[in-house]
Coordinates of C-alpha atoms in Angstrom, one line a residue:
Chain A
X1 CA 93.1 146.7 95.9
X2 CA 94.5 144.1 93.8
X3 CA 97.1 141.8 94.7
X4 CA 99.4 139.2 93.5
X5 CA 102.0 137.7 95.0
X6 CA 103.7 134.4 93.2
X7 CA 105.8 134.2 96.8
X8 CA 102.5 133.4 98.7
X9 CA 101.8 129.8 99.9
X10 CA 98.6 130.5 98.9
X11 CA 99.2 131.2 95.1
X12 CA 101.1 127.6 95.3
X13 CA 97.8 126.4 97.1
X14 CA 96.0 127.6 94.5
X15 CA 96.5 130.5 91.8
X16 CA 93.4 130.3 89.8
X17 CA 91.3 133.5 91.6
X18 CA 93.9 135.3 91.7
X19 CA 94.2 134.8 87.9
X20 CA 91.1 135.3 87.3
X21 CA 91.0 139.0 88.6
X22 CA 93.7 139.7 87.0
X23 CA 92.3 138.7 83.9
X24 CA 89.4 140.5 84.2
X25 CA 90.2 143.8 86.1
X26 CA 93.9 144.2 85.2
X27 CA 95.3 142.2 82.6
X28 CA 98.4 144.1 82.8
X29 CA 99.7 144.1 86.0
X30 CA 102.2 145.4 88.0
X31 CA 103.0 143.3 90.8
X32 CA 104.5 145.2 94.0
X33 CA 105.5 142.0 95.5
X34 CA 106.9 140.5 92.2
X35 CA 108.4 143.6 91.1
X36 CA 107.6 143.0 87.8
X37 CA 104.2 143.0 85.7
X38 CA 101.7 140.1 85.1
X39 CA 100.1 139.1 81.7
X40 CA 97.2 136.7 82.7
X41 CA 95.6 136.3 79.5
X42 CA 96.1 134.0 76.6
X43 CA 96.2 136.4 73.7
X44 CA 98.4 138.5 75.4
X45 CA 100.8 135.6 76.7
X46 CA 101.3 134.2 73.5
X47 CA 101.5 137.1 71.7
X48 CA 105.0 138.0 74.5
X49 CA 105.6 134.4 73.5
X50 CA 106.1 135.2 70.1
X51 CA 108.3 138.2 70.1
X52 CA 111.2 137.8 71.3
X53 CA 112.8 140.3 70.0
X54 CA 111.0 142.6 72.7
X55 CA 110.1 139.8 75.4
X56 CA 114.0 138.8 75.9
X57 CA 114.8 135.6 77.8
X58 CA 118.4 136.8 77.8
X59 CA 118.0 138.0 81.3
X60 CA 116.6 134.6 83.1
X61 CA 113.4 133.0 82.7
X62 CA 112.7 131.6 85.8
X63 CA 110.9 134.0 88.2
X64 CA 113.7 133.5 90.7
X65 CA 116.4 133.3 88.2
X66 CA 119.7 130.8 89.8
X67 CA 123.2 133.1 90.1
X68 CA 125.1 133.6 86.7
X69 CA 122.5 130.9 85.0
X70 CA 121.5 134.0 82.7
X71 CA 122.8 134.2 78.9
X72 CA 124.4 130.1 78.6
X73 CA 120.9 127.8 78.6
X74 CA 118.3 127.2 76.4
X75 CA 116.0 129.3 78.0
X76 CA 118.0 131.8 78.9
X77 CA 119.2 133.3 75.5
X78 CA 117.3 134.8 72.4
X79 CA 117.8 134.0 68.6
X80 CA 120.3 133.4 66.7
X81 CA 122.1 132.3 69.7
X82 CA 119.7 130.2 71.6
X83 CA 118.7 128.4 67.7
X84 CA 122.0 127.5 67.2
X85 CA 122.5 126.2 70.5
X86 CA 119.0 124.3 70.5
X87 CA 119.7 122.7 67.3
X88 CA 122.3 120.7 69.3
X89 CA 120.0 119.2 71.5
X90 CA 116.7 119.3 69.7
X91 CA 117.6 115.7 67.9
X92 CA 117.4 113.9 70.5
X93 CA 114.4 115.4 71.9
X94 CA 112.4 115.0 68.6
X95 CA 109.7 112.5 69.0
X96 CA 110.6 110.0 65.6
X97 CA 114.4 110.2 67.5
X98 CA 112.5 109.0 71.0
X99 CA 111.0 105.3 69.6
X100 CA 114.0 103.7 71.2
X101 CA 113.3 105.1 74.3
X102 CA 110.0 103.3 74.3
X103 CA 110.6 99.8 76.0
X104 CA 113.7 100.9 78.3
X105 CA 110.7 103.3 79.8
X106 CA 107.9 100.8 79.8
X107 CA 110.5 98.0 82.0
X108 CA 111.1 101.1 84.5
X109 CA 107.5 101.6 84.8
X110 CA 107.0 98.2 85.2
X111 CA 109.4 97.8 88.2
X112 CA 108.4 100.9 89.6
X113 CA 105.0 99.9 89.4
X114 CA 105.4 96.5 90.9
X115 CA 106.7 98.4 94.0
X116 CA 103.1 99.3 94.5
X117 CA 101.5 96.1 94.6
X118 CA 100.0 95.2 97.8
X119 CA 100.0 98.8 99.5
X120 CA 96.4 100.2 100.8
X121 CA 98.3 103.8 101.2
X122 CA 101.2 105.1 99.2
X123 CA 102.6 108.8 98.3
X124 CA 102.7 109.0 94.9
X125 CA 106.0 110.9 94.7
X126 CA 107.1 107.4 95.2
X127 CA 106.0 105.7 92.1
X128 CA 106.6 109.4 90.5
X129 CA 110.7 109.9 91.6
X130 CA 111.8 106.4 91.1
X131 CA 110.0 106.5 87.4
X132 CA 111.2 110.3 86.4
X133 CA 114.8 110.0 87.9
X134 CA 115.7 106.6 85.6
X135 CA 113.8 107.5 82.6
X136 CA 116.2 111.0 82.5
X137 CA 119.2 108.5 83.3
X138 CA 118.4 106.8 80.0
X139 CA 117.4 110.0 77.7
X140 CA 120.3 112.1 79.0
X141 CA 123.1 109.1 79.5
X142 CA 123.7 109.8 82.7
X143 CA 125.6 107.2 84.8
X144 CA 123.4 104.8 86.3
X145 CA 123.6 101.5 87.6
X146 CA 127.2 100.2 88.5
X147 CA 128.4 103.1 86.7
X148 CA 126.2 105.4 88.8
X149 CA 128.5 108.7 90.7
X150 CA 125.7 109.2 93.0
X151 CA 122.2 107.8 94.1
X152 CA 118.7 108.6 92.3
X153 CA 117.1 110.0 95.1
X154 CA 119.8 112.3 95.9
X155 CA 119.5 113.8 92.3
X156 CA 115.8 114.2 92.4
X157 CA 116.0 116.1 96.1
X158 CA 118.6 118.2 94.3
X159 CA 116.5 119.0 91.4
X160 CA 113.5 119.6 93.6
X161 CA 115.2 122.1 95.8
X162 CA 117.0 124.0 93.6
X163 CA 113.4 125.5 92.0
X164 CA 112.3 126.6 94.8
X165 CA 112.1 129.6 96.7
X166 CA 112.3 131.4 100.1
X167 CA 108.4 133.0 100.6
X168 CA 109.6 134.9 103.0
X169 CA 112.8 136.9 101.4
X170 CA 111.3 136.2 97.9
X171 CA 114.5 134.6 96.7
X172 CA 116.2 131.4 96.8
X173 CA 117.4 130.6 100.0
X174 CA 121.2 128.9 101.2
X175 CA 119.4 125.2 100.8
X176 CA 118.4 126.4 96.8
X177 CA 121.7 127.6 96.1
X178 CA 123.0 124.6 97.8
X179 CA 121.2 122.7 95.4
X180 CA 121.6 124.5 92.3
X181 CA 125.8 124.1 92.8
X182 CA 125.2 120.4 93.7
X183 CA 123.8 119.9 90.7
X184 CA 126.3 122.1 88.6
X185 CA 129.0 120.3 90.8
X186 CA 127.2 117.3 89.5
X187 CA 127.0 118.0 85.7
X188 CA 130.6 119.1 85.6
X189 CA 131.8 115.2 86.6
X190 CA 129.0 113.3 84.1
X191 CA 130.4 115.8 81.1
X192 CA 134.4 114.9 82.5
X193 CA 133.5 111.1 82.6
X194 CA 131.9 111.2 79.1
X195 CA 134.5 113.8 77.6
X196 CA 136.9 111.4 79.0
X197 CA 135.4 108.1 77.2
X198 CA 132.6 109.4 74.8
X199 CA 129.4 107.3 74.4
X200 CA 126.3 107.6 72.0
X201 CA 124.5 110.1 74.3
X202 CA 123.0 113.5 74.5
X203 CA 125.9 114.6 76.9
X204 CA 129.2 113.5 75.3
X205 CA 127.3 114.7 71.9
X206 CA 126.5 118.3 73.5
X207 CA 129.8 118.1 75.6
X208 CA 132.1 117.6 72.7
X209 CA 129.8 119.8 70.0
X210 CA 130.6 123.3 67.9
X211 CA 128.4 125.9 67.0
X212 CA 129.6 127.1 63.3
X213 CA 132.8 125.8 64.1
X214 CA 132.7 127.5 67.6
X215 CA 132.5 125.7 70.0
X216 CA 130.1 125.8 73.0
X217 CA 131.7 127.3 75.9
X218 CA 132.3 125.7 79.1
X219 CA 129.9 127.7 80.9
X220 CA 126.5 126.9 78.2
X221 CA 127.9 123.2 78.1
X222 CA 127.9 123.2 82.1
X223 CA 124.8 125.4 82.5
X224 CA 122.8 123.4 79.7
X225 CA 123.4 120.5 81.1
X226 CA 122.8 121.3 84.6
X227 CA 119.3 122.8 83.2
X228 CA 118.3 119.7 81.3
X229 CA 119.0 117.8 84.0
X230 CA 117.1 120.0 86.0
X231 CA 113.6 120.5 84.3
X232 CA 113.9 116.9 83.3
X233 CA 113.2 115.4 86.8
X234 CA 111.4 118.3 88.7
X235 CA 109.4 119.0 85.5
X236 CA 108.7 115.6 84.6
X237 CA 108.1 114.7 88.3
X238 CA 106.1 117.6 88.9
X239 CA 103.4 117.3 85.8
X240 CA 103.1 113.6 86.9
X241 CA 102.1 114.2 90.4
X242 CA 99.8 116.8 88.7
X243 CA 98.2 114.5 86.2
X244 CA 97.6 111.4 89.4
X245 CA 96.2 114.6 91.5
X246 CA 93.7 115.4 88.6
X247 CA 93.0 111.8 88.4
X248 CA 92.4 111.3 91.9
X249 CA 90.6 114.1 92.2
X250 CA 88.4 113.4 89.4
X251 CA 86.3 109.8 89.5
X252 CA 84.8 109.5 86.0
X253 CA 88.0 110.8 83.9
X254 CA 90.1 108.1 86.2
X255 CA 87.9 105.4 85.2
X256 CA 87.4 106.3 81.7
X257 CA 91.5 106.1 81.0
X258 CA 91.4 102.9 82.8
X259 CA 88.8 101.7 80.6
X260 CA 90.7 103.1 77.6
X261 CA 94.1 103.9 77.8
X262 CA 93.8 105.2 75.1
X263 CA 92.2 108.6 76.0
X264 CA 95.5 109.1 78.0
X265 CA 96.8 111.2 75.4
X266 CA 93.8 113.4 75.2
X267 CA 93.8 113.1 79.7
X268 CA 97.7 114.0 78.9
X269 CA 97.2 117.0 77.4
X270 CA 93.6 118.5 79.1
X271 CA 95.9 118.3 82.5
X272 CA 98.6 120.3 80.7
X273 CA 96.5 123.0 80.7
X274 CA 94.3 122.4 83.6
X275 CA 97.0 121.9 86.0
X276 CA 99.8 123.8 84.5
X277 CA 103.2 122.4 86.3
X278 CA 105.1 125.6 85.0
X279 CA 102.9 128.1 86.3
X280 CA 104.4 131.3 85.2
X281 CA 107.8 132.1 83.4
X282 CA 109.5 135.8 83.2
X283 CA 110.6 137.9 80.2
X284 CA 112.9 141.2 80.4
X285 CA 111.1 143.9 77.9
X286 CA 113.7 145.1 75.1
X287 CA 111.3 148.1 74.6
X288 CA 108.0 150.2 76.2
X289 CA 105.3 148.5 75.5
X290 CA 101.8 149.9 75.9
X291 CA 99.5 147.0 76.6
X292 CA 95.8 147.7 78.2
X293 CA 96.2 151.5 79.1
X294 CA 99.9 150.6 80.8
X295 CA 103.2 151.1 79.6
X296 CA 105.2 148.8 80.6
X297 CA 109.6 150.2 80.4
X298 CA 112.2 148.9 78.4
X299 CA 114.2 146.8 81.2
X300 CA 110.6 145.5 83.1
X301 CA 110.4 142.4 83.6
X302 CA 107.4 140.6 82.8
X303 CA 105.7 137.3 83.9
X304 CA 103.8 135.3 81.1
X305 CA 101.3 132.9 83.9
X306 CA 100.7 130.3 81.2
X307 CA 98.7 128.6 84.5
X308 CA 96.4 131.3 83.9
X309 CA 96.4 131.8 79.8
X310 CA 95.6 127.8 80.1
X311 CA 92.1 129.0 82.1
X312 CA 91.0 132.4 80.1
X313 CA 87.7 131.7 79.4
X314 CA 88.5 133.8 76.3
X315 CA 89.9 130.9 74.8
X316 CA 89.0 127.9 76.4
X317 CA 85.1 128.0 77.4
X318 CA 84.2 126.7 81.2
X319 CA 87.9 126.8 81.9
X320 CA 88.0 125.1 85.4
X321 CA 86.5 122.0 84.3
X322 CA 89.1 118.9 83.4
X323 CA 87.3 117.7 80.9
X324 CA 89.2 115.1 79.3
X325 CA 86.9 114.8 75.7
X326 CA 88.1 119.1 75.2
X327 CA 91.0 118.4 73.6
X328 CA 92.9 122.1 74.3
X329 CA 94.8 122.1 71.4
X330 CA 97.4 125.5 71.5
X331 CA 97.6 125.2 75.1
X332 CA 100.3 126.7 76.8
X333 CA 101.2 123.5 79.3
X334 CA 104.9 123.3 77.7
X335 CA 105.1 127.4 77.1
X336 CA 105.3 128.9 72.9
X337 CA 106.6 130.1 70.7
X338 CA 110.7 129.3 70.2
X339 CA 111.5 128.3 73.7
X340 CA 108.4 126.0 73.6
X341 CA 109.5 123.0 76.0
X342 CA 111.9 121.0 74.5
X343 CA 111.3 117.5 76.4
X344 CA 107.4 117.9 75.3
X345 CA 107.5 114.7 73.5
X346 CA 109.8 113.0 75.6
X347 CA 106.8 114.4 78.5
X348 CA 104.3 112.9 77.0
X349 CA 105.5 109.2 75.8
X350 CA 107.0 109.2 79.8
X351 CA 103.5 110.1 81.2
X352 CA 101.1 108.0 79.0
X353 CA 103.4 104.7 79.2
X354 CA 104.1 105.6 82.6
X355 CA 100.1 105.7 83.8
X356 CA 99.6 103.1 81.7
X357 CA 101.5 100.7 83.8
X358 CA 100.6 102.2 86.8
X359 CA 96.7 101.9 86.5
X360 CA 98.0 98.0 85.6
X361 CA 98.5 97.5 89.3
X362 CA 96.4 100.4 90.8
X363 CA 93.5 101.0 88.6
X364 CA 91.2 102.5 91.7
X365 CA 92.6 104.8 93.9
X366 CA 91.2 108.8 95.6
X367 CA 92.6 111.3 97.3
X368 CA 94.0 110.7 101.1
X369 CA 93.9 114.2 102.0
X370 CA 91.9 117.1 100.8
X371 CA 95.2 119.7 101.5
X372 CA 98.3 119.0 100.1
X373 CA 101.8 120.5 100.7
X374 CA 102.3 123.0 97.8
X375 CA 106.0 123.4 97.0
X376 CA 107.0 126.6 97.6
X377 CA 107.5 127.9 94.0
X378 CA 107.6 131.3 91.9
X379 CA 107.5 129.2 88.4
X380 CA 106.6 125.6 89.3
X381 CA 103.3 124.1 90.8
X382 CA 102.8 120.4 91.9
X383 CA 102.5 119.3 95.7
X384 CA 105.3 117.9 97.3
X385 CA 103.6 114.5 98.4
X386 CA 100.2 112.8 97.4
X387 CA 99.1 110.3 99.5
X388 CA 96.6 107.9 97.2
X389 CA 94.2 105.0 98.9
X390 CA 94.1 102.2 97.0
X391 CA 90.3 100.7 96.6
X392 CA 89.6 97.4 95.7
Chain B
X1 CA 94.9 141.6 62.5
X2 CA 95.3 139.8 59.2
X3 CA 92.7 137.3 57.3
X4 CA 94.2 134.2 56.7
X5 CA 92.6 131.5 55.0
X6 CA 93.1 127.8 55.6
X7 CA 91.9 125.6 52.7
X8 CA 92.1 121.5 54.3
X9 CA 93.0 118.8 52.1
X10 CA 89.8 117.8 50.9
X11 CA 89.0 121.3 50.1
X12 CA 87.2 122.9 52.9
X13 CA 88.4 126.9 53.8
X14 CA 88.4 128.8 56.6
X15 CA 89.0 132.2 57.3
X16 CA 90.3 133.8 60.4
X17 CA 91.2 136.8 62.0
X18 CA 94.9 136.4 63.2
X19 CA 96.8 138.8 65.8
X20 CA 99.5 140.5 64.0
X21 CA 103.0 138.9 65.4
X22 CA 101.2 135.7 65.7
X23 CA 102.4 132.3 63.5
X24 CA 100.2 130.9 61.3
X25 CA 100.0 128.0 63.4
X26 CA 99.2 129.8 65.9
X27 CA 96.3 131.3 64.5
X28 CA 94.9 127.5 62.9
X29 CA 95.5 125.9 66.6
X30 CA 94.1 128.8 68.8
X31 CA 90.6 129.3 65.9
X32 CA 90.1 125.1 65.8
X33 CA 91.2 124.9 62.3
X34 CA 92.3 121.1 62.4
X35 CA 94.9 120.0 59.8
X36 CA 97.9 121.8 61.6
X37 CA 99.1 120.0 64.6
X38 CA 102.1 121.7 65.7
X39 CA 102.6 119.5 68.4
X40 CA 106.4 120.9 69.4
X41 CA 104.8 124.1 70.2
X42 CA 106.0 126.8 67.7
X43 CA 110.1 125.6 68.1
X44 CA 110.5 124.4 64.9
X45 CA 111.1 121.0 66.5
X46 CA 108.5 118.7 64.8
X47 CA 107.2 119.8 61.3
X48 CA 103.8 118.7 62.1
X49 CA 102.6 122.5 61.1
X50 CA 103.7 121.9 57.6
X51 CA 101.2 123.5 54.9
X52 CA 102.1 124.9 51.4
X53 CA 102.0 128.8 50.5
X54 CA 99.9 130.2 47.8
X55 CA 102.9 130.1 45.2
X56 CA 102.3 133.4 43.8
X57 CA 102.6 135.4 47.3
X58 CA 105.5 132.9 48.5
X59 CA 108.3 135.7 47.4
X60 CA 106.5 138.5 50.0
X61 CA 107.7 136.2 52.9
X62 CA 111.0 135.7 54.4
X63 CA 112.8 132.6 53.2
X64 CA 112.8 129.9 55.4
X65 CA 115.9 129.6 57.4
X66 CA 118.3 126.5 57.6
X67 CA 116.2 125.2 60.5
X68 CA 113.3 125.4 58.8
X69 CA 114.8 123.3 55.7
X70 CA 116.0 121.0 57.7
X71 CA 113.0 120.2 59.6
X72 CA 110.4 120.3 56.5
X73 CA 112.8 117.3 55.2
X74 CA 110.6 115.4 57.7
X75 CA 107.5 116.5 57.1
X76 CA 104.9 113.5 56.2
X77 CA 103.4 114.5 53.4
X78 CA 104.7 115.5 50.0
X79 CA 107.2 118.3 50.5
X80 CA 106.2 121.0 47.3
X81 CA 108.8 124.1 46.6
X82 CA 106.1 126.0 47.9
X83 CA 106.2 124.4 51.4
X84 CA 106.6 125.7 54.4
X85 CA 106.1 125.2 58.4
X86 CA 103.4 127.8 59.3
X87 CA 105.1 128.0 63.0
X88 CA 107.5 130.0 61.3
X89 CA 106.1 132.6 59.5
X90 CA 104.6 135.7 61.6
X91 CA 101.4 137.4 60.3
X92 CA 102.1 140.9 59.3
X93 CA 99.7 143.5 57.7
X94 CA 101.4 142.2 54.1
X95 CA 100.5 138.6 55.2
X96 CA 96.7 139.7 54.7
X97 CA 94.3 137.7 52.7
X98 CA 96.8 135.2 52.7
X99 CA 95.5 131.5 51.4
X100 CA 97.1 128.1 52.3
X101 CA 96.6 124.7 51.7
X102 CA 97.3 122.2 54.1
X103 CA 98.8 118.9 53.7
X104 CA 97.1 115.2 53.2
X105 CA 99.0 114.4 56.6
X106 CA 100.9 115.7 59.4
X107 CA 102.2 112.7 60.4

């Protein structure tokens, strides 16, 4: 009897067998635990991906979706709405718009770097939180500095909680919510303080902008913001500590971007799909659908595991090799389609100029431990810590 | 399932199969067709899937939106009236046997 169970510490652990079953024996699957059916393979996921008009986002996206989140992000609403509202924010996301961004992130890796020197043992998350949580401070405008409302770590904790879930009631738990309305609490006094004086950032822009002379309301401003926020440091975060875990795990492809930082990019985007940090995102069907003998109901929900589409040997031969010369080009590492990842090119200068400074200080480094604490996730996957030994 | 067929700069064509529903970029990325990037992902965020439509079946296709316009502006290459992003336009059975060329660059 087949199984799957996105609540299970042991799909955080490691969801790739249970993918592949699923792939192979049921590629439509209803999961009982879920409550909701899988699509595992890549065809199938990016075809969902690509019709939205019957894969609707409009009812959450996460697989534990936050309260009343629904309907006002990015993710969360279907054309013409969610075009309209992505055009907004999509400038400063784009990568020609991003070149400024460059140098502020290279002194932050720097210094965060630095930090490192000298240390036989370090968790990663260290290097990882410090970088993540100041590089969004610049992007976004948040305060920072003297101007700063609260402290770094604080906001990264927040942002790591709130996408987490309970694997016992299979939903978020007091501490998530907690979270979630820190952060919202949070949003609400960054978009006050920059309604209140308006700078050249992304937040008074968005805070203050119209939508064919509409303008946004207080809810998508508040929930958009909280969001971007959000998926800026745990995403960010979270593919990092993916990418150093593929590169301690893995020797030969450590030492060859060490070598030759330039093969980052191509290291970059193999650990997109090899280590998928957003595992699995949900849909709410607009119509039945009859997919592999089942029919899925108008109202279903469906999960689209991109962590698996990103290992179907249908697509990508000898899937669970990282093999940085593949090149994986149409992975599905920052999702398809129109709600493709908006920060992907923000995600990629971060994490190539990021490692590049890193492997500056600490070129040599393995695994401390062979288990890891998996964060206990129904969308995300990265460990919570990753102890690193530093070789000489 | 359509046939579309990619013809690169210098000349070189390709023909896949494509899933019906399925971008055009979509169906050069996921086939290894090189000469479409589309690095954003299929958002209409980047215009790195920029490639011109056989003029003479450019009027069976949708127009392309304000987004669309907006975003070929910054297209590398030479922008042509018959350009488009191939992230935006879904293959259908009337897209079959569909030809385009792709673009010197993408940027």
């Amino acid at each position: 009897m087949l199984h799957f169970d996105p609540y299970s510490p042991a799909v955080d652990a490691d969801p790739f067998p249970y993918y592949k079953r699923l792939r192979d024996e049921a590629p439509c699957f209803w999961s009982e635990e879920a409550q909701m059916w899988v699509l595992s393979r890549y065809a199938d996921i990016v075809s969902a991906g690509q019709d939205w008009r019957t894969y609707s986002s409009a009812s959450g996206n996460l697989m534990t979706e936050l309260p009343n989140r629904a309907g006002a992000t990015l993710g969360t609403t279907d054309p013409p709405r969610h075009d309209r509202l992505r055009a907004l924010v999509q400038y400063a996301f784009m990568k020609r718009n991003l070149e400024g961004l460059a140098e502020p992130i290279r002194a932050i890796a720097k210094r965060a770097a630095e930090d490192l020197r000298g240390e036989t043992t370090f968790d990663f998350k260290d290097f990882s939180a410090k970088f993540t949580v100041r590089v969004l401070m610049a992007a976004l405008g948040l305060p920072s500095g003297e101007e700063a409302i609260v402290d770094e770590d604080t906001v990264r904790e927040k942002a790591v909680l709130m996408v987490q879930s309970d694997p016992r009631t299979r939903s978020k738990g007091p501490e998530h919510l907690a979270a979630f309305e820190w952060m919202r609490d949070y949003a609400a006094k960054v978009i006050a303080i920059r309604r209140a004086a308006p700078r050249n950032d992304l937040i008074s822009n968005f805070a203050s902008a119209e939508i064919d002379g509409d303008r946004l309301d207080e809810r998508e401003v508040l929930l958009t913001t909280t969001t971007l926020i959000m998926a800026g440091v745990e995403s960010l975060g979270g593919y990092m500590m993916m990418f150093a875990y593929n590169l301690a795990s893995f020797p030969e492809a450590r030492e060859a971007v060490v070598m030759n930082p330039e093969w980052l990019a191509n290291a970059v985007e193999e650990s997109l799909r090899f280590n998928t940090s957003a595992q699995r995102f949900r849909r709410r069907l607009m119509r039945d659908v009859e997919l592999h003998g089942q029919t899925m109901i108008e109202g279903d929900f469906v999960c689209l595991a991109y962590g698996s589409a990103n290992r179907d040997e249908r697509q990508y031969p000898d899937p669970d090799r990282y093999d940085i010369a593949r090149k994986p080009r149409g992975h599905l590492g920052f999702g398809g389609g129109v709600h493709a990842c908006l920060g992907a090119s923000i995600a990629r200068i971060a994490t190539k100029i990021a490692f590049e400074e890193f492997h500056k200080v600490v070129p040599n480094y393995s695994r401390v431990a062979d288990q890891l604490p998996w964060m206990p996730s129904s969308t995300f996957r990265s460990p919570l810590a990753l102890e690193l030994a530093v070789h000489s | 399932m359509a046939k579309i067929t990619y013809v690169d700069w210098g000349g070189r064509s390709t023909t896949v199969d494509v899933a019906n529903g399925w971008s055009l970029m979509q169906g050069a990325v996921s086939n290894g067709v090189e000469g479409i990037v589309g690095e954003c992902g299929g958002s209409c965020a980047c215009a790195t899937c920029h490639c011109y439509v056989d003029p003479e079946r450019l009027a069976e296709l949708p127009a392309p939106d304000d987004n669309e316009l907006t975003m070929l502006d910054l297209a590398a290459a030479e922008v042509r009236p018959n350009s488009r992003l191939s992230c935006r336009i879904n293959v259908s059975p009337t897209t079959e046997g569909l030809v385009v060329h792709l673009p010197e660059t993408q940027g």
